PDB file of C-alpha atoms in Angstrom:
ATOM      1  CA  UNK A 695       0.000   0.000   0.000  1.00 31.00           C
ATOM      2  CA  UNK A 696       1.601   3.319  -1.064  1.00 31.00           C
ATOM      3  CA  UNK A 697       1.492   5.983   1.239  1.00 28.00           C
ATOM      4  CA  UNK A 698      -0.068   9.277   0.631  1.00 29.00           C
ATOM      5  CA  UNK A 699       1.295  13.238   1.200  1.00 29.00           C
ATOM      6  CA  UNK A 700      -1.982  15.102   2.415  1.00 27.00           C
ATOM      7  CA  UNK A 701      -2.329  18.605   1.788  1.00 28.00           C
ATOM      8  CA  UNK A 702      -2.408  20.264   5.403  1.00 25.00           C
ATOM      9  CA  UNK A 703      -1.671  23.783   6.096  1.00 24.00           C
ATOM     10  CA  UNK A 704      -0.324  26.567   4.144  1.00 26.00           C
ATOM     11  CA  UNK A 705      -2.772  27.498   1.947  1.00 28.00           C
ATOM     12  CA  UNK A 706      -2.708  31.002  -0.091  1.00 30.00           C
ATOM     13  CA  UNK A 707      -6.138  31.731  -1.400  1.00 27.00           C
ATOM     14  CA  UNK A 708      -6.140  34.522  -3.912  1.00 27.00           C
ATOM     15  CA  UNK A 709      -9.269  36.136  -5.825  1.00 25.00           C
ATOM     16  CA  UNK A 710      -9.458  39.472  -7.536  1.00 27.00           C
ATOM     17  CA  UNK A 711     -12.596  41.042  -6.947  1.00 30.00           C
ATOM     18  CA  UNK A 712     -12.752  43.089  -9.847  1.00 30.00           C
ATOM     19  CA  UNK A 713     -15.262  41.167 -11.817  1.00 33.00           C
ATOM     20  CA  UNK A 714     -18.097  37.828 -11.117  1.00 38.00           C
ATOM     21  CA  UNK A 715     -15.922  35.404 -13.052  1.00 42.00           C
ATOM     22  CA  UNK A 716     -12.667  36.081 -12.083  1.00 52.00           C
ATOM     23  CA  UNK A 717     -10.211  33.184 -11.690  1.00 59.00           C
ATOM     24  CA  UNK A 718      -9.202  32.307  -8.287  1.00 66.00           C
ATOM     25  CA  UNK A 719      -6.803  29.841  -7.253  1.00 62.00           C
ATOM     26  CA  UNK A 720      -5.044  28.630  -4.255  1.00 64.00           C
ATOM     27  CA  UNK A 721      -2.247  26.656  -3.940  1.00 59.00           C
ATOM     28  CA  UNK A 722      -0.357  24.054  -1.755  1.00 54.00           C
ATOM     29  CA  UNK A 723       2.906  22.714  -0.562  1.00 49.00           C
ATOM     30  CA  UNK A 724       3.657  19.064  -0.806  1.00 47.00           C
ATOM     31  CA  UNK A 725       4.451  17.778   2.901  1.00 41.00           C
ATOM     32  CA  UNK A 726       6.454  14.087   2.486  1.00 38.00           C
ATOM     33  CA  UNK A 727       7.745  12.245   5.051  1.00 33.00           C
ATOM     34  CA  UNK A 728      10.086  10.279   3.036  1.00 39.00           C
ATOM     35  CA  UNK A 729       9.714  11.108  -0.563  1.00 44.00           C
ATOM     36  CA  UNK A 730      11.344   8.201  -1.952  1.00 47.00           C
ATOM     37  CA  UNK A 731       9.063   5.713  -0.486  1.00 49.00           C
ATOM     38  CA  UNK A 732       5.469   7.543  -2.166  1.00 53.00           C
ATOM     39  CA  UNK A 733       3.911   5.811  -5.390  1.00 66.00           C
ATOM     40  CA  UNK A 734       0.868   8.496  -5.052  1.00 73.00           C
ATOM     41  CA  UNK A 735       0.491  12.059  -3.809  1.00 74.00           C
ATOM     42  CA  UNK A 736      -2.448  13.161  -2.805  1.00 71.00           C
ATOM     43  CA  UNK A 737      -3.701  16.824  -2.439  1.00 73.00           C
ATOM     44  CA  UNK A 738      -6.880  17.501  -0.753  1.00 69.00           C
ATOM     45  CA  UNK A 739      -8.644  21.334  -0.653  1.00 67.00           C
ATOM     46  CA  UNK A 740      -9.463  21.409   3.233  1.00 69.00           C
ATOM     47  CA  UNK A 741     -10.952  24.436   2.979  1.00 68.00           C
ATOM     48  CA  UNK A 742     -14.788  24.061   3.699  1.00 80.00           C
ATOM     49  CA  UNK A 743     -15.623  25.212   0.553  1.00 91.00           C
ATOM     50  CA  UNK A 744     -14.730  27.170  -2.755  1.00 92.00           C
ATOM     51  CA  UNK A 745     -16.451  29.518  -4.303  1.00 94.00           C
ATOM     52  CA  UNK A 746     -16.528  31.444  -7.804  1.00 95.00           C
ATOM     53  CA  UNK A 747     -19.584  33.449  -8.979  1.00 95.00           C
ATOM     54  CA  UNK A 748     -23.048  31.352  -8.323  1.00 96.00           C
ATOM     55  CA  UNK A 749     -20.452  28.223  -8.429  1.00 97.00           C
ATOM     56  CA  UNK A 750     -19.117  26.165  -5.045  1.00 97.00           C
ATOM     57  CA  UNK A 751     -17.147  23.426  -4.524  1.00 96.00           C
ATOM     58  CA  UNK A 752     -17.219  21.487  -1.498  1.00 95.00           C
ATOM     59  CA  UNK A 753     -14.629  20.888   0.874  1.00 91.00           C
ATOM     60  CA  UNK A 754     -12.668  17.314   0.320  1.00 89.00           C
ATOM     61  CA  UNK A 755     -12.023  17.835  -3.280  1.00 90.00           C
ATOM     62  CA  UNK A 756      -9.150  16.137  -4.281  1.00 88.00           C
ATOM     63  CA  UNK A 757      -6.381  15.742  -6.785  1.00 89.00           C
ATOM     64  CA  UNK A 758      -4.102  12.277  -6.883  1.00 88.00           C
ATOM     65  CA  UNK A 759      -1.234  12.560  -9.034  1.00 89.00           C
ATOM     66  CA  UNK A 760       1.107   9.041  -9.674  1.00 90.00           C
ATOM     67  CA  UNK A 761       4.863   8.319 -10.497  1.00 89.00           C
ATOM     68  CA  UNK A 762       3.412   7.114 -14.273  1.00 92.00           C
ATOM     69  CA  UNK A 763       2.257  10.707 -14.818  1.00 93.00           C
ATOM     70  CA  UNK A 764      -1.470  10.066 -14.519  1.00 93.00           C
ATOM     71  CA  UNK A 765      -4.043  12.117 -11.913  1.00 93.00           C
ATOM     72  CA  UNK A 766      -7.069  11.953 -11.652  1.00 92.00           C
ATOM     73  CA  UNK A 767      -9.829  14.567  -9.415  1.00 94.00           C
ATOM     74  CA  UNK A 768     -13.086  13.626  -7.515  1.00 94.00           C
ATOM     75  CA  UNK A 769     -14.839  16.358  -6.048  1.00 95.00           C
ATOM     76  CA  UNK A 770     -18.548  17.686  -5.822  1.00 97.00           C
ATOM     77  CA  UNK A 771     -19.982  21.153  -7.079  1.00 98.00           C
ATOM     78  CA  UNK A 772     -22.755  23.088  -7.646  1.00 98.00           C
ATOM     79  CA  UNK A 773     -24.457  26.206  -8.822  1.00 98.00           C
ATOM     80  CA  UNK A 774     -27.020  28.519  -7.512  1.00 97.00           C
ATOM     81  CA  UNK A 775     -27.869  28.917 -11.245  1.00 96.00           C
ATOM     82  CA  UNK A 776     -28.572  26.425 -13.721  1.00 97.00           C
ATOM     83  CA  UNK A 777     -26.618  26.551 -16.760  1.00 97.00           C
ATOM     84  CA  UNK A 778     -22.859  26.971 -15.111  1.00 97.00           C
ATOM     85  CA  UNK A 779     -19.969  25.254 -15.451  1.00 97.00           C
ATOM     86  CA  UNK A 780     -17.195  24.737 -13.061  1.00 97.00           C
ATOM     87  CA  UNK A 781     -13.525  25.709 -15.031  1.00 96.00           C
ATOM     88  CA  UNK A 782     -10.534  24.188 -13.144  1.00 96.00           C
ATOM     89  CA  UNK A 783      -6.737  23.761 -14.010  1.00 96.00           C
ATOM     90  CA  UNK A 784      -3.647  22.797 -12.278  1.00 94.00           C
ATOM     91  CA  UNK A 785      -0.111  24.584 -12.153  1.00 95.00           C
ATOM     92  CA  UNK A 786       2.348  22.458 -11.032  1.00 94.00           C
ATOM     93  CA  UNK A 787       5.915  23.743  -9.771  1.00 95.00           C
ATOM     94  CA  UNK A 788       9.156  22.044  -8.526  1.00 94.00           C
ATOM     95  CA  UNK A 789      10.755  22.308  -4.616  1.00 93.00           C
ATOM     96  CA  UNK A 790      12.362  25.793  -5.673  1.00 95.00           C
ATOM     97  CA  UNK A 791       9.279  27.465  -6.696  1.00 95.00           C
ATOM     98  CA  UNK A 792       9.718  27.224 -10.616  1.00 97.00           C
ATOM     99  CA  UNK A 793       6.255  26.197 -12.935  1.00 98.00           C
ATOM    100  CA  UNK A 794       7.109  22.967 -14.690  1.00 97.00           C
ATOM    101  CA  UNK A 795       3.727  23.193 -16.653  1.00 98.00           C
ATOM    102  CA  UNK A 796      -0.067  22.239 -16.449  1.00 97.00           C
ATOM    103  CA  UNK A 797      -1.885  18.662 -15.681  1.00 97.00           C
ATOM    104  CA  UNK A 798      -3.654  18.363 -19.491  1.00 98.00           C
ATOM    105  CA  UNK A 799      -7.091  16.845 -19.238  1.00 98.00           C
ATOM    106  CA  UNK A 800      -7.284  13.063 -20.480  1.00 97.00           C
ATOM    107  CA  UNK A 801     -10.468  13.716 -22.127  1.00 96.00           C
ATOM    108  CA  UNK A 802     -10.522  17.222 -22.782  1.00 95.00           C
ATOM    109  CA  UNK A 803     -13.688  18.985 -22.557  1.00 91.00           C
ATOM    110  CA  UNK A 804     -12.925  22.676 -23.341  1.00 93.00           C
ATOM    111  CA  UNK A 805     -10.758  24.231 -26.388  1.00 95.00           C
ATOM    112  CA  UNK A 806      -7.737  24.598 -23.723  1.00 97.00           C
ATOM    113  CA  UNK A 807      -6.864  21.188 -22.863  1.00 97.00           C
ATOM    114  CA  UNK A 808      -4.934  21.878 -19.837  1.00 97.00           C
ATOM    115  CA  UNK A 809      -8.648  22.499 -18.540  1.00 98.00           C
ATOM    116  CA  UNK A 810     -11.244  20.704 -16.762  1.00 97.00           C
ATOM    117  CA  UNK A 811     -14.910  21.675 -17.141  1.00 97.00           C
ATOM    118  CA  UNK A 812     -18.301  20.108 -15.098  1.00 97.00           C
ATOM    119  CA  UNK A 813     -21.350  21.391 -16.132  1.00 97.00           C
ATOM    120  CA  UNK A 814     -24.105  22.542 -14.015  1.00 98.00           C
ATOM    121  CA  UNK A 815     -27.354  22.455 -15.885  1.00 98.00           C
ATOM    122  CA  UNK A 816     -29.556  22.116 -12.906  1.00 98.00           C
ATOM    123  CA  UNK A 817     -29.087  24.211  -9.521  1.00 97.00           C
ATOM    124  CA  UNK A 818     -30.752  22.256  -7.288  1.00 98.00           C
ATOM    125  CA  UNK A 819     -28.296  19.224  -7.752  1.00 98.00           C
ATOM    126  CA  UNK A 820     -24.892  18.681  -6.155  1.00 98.00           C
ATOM    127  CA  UNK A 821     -22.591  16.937  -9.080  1.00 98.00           C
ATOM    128  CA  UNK A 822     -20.037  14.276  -8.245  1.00 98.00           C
ATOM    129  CA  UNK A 823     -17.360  14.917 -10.966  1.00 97.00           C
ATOM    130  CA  UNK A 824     -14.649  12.489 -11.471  1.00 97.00           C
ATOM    131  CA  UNK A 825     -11.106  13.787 -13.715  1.00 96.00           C
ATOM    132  CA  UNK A 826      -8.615  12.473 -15.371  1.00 97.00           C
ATOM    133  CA  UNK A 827      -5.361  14.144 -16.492  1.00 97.00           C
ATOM    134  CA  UNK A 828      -1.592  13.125 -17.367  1.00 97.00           C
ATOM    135  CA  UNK A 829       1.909  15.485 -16.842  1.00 97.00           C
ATOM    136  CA  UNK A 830       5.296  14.827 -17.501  1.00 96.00           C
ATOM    137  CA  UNK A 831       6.457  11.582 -15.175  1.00 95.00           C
ATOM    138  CA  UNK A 832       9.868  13.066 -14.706  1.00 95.00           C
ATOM    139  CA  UNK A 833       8.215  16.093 -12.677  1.00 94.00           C
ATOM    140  CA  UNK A 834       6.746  13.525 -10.486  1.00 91.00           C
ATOM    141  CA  UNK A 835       9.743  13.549  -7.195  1.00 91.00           C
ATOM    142  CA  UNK A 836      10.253  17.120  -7.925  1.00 92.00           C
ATOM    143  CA  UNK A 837       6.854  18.193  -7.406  1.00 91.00           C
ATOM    144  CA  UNK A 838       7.288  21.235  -4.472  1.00 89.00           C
ATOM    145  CA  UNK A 839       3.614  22.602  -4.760  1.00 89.00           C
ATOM    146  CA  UNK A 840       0.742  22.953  -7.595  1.00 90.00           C
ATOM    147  CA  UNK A 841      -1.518  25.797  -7.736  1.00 92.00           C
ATOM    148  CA  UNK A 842      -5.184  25.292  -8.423  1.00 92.00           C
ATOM    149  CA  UNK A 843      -6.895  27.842 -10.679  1.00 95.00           C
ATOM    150  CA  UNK A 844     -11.077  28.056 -10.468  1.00 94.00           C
ATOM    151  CA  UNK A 845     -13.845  30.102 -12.062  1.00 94.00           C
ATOM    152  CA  UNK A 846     -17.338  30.008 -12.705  1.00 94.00           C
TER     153      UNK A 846
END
C-alpha cells in the first residue's frame, strides 16, 4: 500500500474582486515524510468550501497525481444557477518554486486542454465529478507545490 502526502496547512487563497468570473486559485505545498518511499500524492482542498460566482465546490475535493504521470480529481460542485460550469486547471511547480507546466485533461472537454470543465445544468443538484489528467512523469519527485486555478 503506497502511502499518501496530504495537503495540510499553508494554503494562499487569492481572488481578484474586480469582476463575477474572475479566476481564483489557491495553492499548496507538498508535505512528504520520506519522498522516496510515495507511489501516489495526494492533495486535498481542506478548505470548507470554494467559491466562484453562483459556483461552489465542497470541501474534500481532491487531486491524486502518480509516479506514471497520470491524476485523476473527484470532487462535488454546484451552482445557484442552472446553466454553469465549473472551469478548473492545475499549475504544477518544482521544490524551488519554478512552474514545470499544467496537468492536461485526459479527455478534454474545453478548447484549452490543460482544462477541466463540469457542467451545471440544474441548480438544485450537487454533481459528483470524477477527472482524469496526465503530466510529464519526470516532474513527479520534484513536485514542491501545484496551484489550483477556479472560475465560474
Amino acid at each position: 500500500m503506497a502511502l499518501l502526502a496530504v495537503l495540510a496547512g499553508s494554503l494562499t487563497l487569492a481572488s481578484p474582486a474586480s469582476a463575477a468570473h474572475a479566476d481564483r486559485s489557491i495553492s499548496a505545498k507538498v508535505m512528504r515524510a520520506n519522498a522516496k518511499s510515495l507511489a501516489v500524492n495526494e492533495w486535498t482542498w481542506t478548505l470548507p468550501e470554494l467559491h466562484s460566482g453562483d459556483c461552489t465546490m465542497f470541501g474534500g475535493a481532491t487531486w491524486t497525481f502518480r509516479e506514471n504521470g497520470t491524476a485523476d480529481f473527484r470532487g462535488t460542485v454546484t451552482s445557484s444557477d442552472d446553466h454553469d460550469a465549473w472551469i478548473q486547471w492545475i499549475d504544477v511547480f518544482d521544490k524551488n518554486g519554478a512552474f514545470m507546466g499544467n496537468i492536461v485533461n485526459t479527455y478534454p472537454d474545453t478548447p484549452d486542454p490543460t482544462r477541466f470543465a463540469k457542467n451545471l445544468p440544474d441548480s438544485s443538484l450537487q454533481y459528483a465529478w470524477y477527472g482524469y489528467g496526465h503530466f510529464n512523469a519526470d516532474w513527479y519527485w520534484n513536485i514542491g507545490h501545484v496551484q489550483l486555478h477556479y472560475h465560474c
